[in-house]
CSV table of C-alpha atoms in Angstrom, one decimal:
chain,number,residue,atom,x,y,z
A,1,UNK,CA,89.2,130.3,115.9
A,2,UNK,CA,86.8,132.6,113.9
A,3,UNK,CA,83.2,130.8,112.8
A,4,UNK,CA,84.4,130.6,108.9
A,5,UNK,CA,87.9,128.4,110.0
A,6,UNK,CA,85.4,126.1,112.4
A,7,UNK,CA,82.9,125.7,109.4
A,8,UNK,CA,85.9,124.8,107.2
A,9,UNK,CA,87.6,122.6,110.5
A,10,UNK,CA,83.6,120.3,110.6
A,11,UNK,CA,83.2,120.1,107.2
A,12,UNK,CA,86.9,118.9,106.4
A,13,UNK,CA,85.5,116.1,108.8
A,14,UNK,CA,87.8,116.0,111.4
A,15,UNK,CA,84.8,115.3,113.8
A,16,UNK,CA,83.5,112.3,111.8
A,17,UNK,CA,83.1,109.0,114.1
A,18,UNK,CA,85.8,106.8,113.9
A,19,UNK,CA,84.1,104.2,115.9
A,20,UNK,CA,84.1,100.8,114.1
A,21,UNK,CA,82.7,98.5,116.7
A,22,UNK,CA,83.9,95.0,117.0
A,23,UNK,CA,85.8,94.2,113.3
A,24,UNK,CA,86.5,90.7,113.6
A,25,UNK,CA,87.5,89.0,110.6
A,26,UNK,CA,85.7,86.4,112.0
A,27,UNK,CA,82.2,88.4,113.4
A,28,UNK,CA,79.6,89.7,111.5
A,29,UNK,CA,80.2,93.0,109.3
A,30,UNK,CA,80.2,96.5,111.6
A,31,UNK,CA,78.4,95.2,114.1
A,32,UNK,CA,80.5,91.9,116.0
A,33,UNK,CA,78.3,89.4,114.9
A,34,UNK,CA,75.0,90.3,115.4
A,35,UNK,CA,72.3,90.3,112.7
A,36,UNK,CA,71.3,93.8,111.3
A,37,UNK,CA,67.8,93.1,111.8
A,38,UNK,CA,68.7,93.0,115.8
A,39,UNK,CA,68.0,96.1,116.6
A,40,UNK,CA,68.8,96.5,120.9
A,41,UNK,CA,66.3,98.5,123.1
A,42,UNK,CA,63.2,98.4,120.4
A,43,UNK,CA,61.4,96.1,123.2
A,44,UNK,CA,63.3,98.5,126.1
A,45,UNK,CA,66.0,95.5,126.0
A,46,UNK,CA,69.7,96.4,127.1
A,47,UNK,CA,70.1,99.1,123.9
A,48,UNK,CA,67.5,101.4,125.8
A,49,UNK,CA,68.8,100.5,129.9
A,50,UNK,CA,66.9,97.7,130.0
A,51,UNK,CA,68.2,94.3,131.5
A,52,UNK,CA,71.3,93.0,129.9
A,53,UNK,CA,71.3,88.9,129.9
A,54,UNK,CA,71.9,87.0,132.9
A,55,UNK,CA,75.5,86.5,133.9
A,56,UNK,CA,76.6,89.7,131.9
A,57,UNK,CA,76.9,93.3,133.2
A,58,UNK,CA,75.4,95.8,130.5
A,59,UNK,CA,77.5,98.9,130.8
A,60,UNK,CA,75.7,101.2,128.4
A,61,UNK,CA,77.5,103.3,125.3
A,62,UNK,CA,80.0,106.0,125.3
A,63,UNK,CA,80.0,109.6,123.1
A,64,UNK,CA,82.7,112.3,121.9
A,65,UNK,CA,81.6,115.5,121.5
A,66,UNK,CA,82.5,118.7,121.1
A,67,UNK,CA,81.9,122.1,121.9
A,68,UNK,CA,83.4,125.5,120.0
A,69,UNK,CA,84.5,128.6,121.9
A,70,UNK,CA,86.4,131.8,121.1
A,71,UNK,CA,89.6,130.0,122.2
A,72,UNK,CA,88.8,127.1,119.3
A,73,UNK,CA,87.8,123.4,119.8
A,74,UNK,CA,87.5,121.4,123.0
A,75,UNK,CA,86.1,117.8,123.4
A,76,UNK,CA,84.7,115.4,126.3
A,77,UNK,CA,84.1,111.6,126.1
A,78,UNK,CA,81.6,110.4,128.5
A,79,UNK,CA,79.0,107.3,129.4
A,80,UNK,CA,75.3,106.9,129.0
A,81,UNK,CA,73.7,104.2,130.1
A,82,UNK,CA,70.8,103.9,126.8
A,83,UNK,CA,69.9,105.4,123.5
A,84,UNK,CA,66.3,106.4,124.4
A,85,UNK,CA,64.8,109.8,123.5
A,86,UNK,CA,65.2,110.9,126.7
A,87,UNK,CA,69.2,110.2,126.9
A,88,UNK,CA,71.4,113.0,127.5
A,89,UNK,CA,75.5,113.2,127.6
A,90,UNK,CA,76.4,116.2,130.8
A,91,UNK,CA,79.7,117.5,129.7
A,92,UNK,CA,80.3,117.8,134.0
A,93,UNK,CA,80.6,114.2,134.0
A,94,UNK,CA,82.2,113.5,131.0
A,95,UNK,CA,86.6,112.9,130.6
A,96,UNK,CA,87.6,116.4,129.1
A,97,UNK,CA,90.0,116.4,126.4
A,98,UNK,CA,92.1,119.9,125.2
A,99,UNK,CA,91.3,120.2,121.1
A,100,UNK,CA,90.0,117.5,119.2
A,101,UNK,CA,89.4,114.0,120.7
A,102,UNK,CA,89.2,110.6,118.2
A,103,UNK,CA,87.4,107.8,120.1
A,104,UNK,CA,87.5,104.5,119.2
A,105,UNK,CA,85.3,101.6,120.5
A,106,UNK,CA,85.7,97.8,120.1
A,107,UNK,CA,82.0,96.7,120.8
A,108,UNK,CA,81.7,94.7,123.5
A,109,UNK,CA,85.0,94.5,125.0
A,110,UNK,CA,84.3,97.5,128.1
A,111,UNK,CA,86.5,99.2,126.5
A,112,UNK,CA,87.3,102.5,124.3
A,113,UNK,CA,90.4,104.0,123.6
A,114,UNK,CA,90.6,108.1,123.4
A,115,UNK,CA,92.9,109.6,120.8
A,116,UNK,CA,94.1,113.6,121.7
A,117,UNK,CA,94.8,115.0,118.9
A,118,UNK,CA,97.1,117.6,120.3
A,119,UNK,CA,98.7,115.6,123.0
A,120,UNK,CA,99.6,112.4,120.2
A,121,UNK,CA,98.1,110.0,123.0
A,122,UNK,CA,95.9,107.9,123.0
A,123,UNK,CA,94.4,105.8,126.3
A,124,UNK,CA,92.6,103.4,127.1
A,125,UNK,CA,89.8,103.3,129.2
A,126,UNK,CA,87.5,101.1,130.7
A,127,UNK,CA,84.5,101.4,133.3
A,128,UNK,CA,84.2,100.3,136.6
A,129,UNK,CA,81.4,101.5,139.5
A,130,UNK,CA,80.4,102.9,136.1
A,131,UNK,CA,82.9,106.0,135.8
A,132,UNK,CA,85.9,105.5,133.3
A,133,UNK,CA,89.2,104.4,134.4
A,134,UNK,CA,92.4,104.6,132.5
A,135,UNK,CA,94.4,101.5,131.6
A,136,UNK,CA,97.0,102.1,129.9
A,137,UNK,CA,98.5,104.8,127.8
A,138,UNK,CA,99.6,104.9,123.9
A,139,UNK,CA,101.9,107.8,122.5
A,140,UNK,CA,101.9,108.9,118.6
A,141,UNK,CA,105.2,111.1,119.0
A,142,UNK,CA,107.7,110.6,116.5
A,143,UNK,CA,105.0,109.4,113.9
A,144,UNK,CA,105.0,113.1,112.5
A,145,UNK,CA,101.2,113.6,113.1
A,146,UNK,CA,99.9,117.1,113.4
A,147,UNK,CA,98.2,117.8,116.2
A,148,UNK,CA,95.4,120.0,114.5
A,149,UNK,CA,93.0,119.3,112.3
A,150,UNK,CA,93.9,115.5,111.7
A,151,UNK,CA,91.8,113.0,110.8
A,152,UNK,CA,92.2,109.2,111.5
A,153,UNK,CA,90.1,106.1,111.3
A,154,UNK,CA,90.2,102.8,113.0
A,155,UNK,CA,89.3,99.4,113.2
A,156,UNK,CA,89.8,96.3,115.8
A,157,UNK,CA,91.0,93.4,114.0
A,158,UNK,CA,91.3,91.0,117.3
A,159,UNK,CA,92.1,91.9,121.0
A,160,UNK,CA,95.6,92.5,120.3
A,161,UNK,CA,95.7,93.8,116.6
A,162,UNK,CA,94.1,97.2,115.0
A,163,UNK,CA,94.3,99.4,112.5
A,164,UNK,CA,94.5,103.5,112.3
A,165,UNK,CA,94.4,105.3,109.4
A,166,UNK,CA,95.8,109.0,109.8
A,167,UNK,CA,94.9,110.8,106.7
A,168,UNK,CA,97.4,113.7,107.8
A,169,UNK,CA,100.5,111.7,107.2
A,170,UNK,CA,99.1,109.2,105.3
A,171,UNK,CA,100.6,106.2,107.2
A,172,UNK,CA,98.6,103.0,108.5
A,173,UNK,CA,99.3,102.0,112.3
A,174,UNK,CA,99.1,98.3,113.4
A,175,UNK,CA,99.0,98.6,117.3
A,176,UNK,CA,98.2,95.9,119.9
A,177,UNK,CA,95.4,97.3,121.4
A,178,UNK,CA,95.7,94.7,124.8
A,179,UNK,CA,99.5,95.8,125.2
A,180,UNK,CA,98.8,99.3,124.1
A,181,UNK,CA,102.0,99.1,121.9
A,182,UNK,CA,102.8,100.0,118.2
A,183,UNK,CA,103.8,97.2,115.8
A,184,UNK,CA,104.4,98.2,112.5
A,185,UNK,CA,103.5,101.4,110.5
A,186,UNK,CA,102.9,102.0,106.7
A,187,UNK,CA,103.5,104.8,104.3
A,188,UNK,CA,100.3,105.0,102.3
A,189,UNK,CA,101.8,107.9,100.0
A,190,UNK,CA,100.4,106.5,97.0
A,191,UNK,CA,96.8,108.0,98.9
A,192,UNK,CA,98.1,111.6,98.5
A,193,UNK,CA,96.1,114.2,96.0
A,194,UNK,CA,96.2,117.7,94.6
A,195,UNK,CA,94.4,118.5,98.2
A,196,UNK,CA,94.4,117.2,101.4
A,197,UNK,CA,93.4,113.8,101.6
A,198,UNK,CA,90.8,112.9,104.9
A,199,UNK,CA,89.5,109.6,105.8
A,200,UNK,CA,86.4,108.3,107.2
A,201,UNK,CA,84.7,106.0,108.7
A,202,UNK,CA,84.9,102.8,107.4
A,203,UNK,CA,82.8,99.4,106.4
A,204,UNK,CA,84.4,96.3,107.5
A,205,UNK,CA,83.0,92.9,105.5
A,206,UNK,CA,84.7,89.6,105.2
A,207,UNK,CA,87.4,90.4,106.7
A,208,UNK,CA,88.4,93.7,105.0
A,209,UNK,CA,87.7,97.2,105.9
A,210,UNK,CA,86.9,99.6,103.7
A,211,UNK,CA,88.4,103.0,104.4
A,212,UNK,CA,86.7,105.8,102.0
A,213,UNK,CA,89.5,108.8,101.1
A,214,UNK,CA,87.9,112.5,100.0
A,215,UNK,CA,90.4,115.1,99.1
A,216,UNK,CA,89.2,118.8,99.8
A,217,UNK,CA,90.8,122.0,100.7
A,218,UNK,CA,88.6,124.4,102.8
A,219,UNK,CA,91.2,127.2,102.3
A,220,UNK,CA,90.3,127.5,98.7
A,221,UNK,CA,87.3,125.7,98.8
A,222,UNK,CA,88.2,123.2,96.6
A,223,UNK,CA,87.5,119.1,96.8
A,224,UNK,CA,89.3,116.8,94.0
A,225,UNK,CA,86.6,115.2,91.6
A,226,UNK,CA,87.2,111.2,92.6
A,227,UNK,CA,86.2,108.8,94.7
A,228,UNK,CA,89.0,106.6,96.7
A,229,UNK,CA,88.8,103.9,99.1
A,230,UNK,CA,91.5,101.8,100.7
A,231,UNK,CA,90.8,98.3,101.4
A,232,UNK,CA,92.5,96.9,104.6
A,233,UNK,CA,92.6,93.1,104.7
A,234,UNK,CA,92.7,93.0,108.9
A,235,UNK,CA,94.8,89.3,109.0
A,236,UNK,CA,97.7,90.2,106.9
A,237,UNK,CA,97.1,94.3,107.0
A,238,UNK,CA,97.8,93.8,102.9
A,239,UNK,CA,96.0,97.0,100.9
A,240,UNK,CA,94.6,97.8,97.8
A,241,UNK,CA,93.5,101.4,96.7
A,242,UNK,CA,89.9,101.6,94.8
A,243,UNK,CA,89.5,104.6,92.3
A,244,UNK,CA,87.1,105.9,90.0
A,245,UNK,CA,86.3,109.2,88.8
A,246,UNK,CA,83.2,109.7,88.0
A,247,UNK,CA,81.6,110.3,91.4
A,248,UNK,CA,83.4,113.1,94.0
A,249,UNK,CA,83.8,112.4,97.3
A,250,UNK,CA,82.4,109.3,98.2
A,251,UNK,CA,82.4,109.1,101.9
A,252,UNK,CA,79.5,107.5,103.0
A,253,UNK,CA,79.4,103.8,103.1
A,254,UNK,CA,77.0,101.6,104.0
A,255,UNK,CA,76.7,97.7,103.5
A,256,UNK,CA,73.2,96.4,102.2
A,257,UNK,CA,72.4,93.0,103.5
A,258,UNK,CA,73.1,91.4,100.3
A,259,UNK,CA,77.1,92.3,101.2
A,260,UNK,CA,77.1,95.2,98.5
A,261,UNK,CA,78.7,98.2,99.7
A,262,UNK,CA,77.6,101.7,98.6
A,263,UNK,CA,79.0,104.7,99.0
A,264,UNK,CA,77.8,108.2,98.6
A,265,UNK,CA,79.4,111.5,97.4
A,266,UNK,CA,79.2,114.1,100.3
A,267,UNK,CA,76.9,117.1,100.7
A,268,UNK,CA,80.0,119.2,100.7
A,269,UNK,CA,80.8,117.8,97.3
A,270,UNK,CA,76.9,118.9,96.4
A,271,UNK,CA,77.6,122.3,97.4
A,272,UNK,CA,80.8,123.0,95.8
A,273,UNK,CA,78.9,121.8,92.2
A,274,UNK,CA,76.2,124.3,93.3
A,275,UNK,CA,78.5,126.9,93.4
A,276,UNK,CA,80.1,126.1,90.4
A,277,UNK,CA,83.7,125.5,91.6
A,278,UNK,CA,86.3,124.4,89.1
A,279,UNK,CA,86.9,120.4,88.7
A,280,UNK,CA,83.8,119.4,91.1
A,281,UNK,CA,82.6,116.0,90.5
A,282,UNK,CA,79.5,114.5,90.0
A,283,UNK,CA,77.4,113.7,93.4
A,284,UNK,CA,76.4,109.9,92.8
A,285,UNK,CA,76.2,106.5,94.3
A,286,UNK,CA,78.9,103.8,93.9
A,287,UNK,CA,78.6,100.3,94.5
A,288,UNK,CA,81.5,97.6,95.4
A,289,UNK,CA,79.6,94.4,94.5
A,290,UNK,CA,79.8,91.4,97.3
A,291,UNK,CA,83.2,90.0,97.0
A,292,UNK,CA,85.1,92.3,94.7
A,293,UNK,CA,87.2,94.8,95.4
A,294,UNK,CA,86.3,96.9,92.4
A,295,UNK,CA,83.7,99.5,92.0
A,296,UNK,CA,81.1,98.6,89.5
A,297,UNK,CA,81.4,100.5,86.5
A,298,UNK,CA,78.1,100.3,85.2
A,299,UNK,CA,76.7,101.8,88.8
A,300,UNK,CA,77.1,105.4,89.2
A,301,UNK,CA,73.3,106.9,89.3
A,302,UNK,CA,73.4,110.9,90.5
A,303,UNK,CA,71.8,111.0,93.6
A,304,UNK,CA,69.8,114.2,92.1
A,305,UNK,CA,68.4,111.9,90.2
A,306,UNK,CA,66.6,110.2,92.8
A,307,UNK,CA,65.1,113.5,94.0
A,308,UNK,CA,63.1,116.9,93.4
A,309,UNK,CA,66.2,119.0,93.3
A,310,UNK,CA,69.3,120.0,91.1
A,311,UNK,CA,72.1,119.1,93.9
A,312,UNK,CA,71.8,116.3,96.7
A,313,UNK,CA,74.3,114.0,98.6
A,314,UNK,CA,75.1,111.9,101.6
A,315,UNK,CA,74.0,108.5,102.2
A,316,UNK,CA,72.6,106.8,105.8
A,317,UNK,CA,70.9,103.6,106.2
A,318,UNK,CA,66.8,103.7,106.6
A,319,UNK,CA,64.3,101.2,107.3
A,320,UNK,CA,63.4,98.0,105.2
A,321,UNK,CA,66.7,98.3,103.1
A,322,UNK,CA,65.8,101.7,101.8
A,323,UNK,CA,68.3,104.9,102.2
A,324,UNK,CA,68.3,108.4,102.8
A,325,UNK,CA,69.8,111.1,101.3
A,326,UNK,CA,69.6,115.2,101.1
A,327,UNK,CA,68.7,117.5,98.7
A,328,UNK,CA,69.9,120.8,98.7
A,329,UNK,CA,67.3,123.5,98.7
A,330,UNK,CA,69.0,126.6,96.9
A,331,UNK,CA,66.0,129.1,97.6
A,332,UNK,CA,66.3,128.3,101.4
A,333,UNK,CA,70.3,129.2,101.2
A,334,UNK,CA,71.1,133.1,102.6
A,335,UNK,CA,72.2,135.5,100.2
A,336,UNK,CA,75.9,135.9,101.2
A,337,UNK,CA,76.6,132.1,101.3
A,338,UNK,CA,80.0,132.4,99.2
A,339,UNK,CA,81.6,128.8,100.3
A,340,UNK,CA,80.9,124.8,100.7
A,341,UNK,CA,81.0,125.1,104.2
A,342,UNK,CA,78.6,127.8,104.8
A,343,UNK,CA,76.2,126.2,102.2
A,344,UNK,CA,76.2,123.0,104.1
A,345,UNK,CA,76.0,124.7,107.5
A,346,UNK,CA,72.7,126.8,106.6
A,347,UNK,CA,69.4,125.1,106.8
A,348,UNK,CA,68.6,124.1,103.2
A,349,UNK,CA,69.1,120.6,103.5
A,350,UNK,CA,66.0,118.5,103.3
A,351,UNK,CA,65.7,114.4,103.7
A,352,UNK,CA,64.5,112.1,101.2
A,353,UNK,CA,63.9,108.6,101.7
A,354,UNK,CA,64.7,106.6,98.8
A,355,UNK,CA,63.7,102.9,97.4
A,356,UNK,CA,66.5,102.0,95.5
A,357,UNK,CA,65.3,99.0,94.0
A,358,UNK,CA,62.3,101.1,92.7
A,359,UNK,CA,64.2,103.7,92.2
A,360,UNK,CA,61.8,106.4,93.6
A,361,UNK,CA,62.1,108.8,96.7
A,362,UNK,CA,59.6,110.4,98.7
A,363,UNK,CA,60.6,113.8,100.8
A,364,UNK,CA,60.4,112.9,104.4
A,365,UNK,CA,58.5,115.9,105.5
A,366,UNK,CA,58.2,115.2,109.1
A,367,UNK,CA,61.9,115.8,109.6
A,368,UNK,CA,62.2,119.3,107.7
A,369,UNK,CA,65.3,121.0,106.9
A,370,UNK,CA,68.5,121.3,108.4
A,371,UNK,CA,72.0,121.7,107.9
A,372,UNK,CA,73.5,119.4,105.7
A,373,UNK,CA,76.4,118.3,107.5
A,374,UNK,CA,75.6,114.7,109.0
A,375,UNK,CA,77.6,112.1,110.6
A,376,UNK,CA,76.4,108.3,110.9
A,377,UNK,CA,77.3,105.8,112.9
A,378,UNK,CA,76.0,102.1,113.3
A,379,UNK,CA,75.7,100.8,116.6
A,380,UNK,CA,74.6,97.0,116.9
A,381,UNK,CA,72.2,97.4,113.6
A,382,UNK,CA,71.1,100.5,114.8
A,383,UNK,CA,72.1,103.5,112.4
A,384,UNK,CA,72.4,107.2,113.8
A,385,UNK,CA,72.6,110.4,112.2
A,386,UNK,CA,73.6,113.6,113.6
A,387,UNK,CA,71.1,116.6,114.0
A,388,UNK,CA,73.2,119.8,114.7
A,389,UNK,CA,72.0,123.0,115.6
A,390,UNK,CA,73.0,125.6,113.3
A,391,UNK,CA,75.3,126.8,115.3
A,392,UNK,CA,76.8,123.8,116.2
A,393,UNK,CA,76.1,124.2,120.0
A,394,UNK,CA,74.0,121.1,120.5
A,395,UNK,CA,73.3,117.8,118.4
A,396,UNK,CA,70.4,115.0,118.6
A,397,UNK,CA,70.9,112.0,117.6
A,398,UNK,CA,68.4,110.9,114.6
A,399,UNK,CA,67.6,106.9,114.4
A,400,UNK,CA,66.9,106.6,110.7
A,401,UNK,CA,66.5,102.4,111.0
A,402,UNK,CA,63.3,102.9,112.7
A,403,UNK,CA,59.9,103.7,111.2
A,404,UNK,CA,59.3,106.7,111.6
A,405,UNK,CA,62.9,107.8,112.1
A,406,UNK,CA,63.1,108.8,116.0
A,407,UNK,CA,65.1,111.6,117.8
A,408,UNK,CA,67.4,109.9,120.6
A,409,UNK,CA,70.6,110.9,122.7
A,410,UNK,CA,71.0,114.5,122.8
A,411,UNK,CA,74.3,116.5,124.0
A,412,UNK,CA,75.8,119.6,124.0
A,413,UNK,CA,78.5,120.5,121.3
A,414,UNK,CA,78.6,118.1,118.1
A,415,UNK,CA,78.9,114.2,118.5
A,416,UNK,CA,82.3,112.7,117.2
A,417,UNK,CA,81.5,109.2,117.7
A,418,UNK,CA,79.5,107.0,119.4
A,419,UNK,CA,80.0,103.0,120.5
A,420,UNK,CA,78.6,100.7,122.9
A,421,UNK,CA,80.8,98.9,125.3
C-alpha cells in the first residue's frame, strides 16, 4: 500500500475507536455508571496500577494498534496494566491480527471482543494469569462485509445484547455478546450518500446511542457537506436518522454534563474547505439538546470562529467543561500538499482550548503543532486523544481532562481503540 492510499485509508477513519465501554440503558452515559468527575489513577488508584478495591481483581486496559508496512496494514491488540506516562503497549506481547483489527470493550466485564476485518470474525477474549484467552468465536460471512477498509461501531446494550454498525454495508447487527451469536440484522440503506458513508464512535445517553455518519471519498477527495447521526434506542434497537446541513462532517461527539451532546465537524472536513473543493461544508459545532433527538437549529457556531485562524475542526473533551479543538495553520503546510489527507497528516495543526460558555479560546502553546488527525476515546471519565507521529509509526496518548493536559500510554503504530476491562 503506497503512503498516499494509507493517508486516504486513516483519514477515511477506519482506525477510529470503536470502544464504547459499558452502554447500559440502565448505567451512566459512556462510562457504566460512574460519574465523569471520577477520574481513576489521579491519586495512583486502580486507573494508574494502583490497588483495585478489596474483593475485586483489577485487570488493567487493553489497546489496538496498528503499524503500516510495504505489504499494507497489520494490527495487534494487547494488555497494559495502567494509563500512567510511563505505560507502554510491546507489539511481542500483544495478539496479532492480519489487516485491520476493530476492538470492542464492555467496561468492566473482563472482557473484549476483537473484530478481523479480513477474516469476518470476531472473538472474544478474556484474561486470565493476565494473558488473553479466547472464548468463543463470532463469524460475519454471509453478511456481505468487505474485508478492507470497513468501518464499524458498537455498543453493549446488556450481557447478552449489542449493537454494530458497519458503515460498509450499511446494516445494524444485534448479536448476543454472552452466546457469541447473531440475532437480527438491519438494512440501514436510507444512511447511504453520494460517497461512502463511515461511522464513528458513538455517545450513548439515556438509553440511546448516538452513532455520527460522515460521507467522504478519499479517491477524489471529496466529503458530502452534512452532518448525520443515527440514534439507536439499545431496548427495542428502534432508529431514527438526525440530519442537518449546515455543518460537514460532524464526527466528534461529546456529552457535556448537562446531557447536551455536541458534535464537531472533522479536521478533514477543515482541510478540504481549505483547499477549496467543490460542495464542502461549513466546519461547526452542533448541539442535540438533553432529551431530544433533534439538532438545535439555532446552534451551529463555526468553530473558526472560536479561534485565530481561517479553518479549524475536531472536538475532545478538556478540563472544567471546556473543549478543545484545532486550527489549521496554512503557512506551516508543505508546498506540494494537493489533498485532505496530506493536509491533515502534515504538522499544521495547533490546539486551542476553548470556554464555550464565554465563548473565547486561548492557543494551548505547551502542546505545539501536530498532525491533525486525532482520535478520542473516554475511558471511565477520562478522555484521550491520539498524538501520532507524522509518519504514523508511533502514537502517545494525550489526557486532555487533566490540567495541564498529560502525555500517557505510548505504543508503536497508531491506537485503534482503547478500553478498560
Amino acid at each position: 500500500m503506497t503512503r498516499s492510499a494509507i493517508l486516504s485509508f486513516l483519514v477515511a477513519g477506519v482506525l477510529t475507536g470503536c470502544d464504547d465501554g459499558d452502554a447500559n440503558p440502565d448505567a451512566g452515559p459512556r462510562d457504566g455508571g460512574r460519574t465523569a468527575d471520577a477520574a481513576p489513577g489521579a491519586d495512583g488508584g486502580p486507573g494508574d496500577g494502583g490497588t483495585a478495591d478489596a474483593g475485586t481483581v483489577d485487570l488493567g486496559y487493553v489497546v489496538s494498534a496498528a503499524t503500516f508496512g510495504p505489504g499494507g496494514i497489520d494490527s495487534y491488540v494487547g494488555l497494559v496494566p495502567s494509563l500512567g506516562d510511563d505505560a507502554t503497549l510491546d507489539p511481542a506481547d500483544a495478539i496479532e491480527v492480519p489487516g485491520v483489527a476493530l476492538l470492542y470493550v464492555r467496561e468492566g466485564s473482563g472482557e473484549f471482543f476483537v473484530d478481523s476485518v479480513s477474516a469476518l470474525t470476531l472473538t472474544k477474549y478474556g484474561v486470565e494469569g493476565g494473558r488473553p484467552v479466547e472464548r468463543g468465536q463470532l463469524s460475519f460471512a454471509g453478511l456481505g462485509f468487505p474485508t478492507t477498509q470497513r468501518t464499524s461501531a458498537n455498543v453493549f446494550a446488556s450481557e447478552t445484547r449489542a449493537y454494530l454498525i458497519d458503515s460498509g454495508t450499511l446494516q445494524m447487527v444485534r448479536w448476543n455478546p454472552s452466546e457469541m451469536t447473531i440475532d437480527e440484522t438491519v438494512d440501514l440503506s436510507e444512511l447511504a450518500g453520494d460517497v461512502p458513508a463511515l461511522v464513528y464512535a458513538p455517545v450513548v445517553r439515556d438509553g440511546t446511542a448516538f452513532f455520527p455518519f460522515a460521507y467522504y471519498d478519499p479517491a477524489s477527495d471529496t466529503i458530502q457537506a452534512e452532518s448525520v447521526v443515527l440514534a439507536v434506542d439499545l431496548e427495542d434497537g428502534s432508529r431514527t436518522v438526525l440530519r442537518d446541513d449546515r455543518c460537514g462532517d460532524a464526527i466528534y461527539a461529546l456529552l457535556t454534563e448537562s446531557g447536551d451532546i455536541l458534535l464537531g465537524s472533522g479536521t478533514v472536513n477543515a482541510a478540504t474547505e481549505y483547499l477549496g473543493r467543490e460542495g464542502a461544508g461549513a466546519s461547526c459545532l452542533r448541539r442535540i439538546p438533553a432529551g431530544a433527538l433533534a439538532f438545535d437549529e439555532a446552534f451551529h457556531p463555526p468553530i473558526a470562529d472560536f479561534v485565530e485562524a481561517d479553518h479549524a475542526g475536531g472536538l475532545i473533551a478538556g478540563p472544567d467543561g471546556d473543549v478543545y479543538v484545532r486550527a489549521l495553520d496554512a503557512s506551516a503546510l508543505p508546498p506540494e500538499v494537493a489533498t485532505s489527507a496530506e493536509a491533515v497528516a502534515a504538522p499544521a495543526w495547533t490546539w486551542w482550548r476553548v470556554d464555550l460558555d464565554a465563548g473565547t479560546a486561548t492557543e494551548a502553546v505547551d502542546l505545539g503543532a501536530s498532525a491533525g488527525r486525532f482520535t478520542a476515546f473516554e475511558v471511565e471519565g477520562r478522555t484521550f486523544a491520539t498524538r501520532s507521529a507524522a509518519d504514523f509509526s508511533s502514537t502517545t496518548l494525550l489526557e486532555t481532562t487533566v490540567e495541564p493536559p498529560a502525555e500517557r500510554l505510548s505504543v508503536t503504530g497508531i491506537v485503534g481503540a482503547l478500553g478498560r476491562l
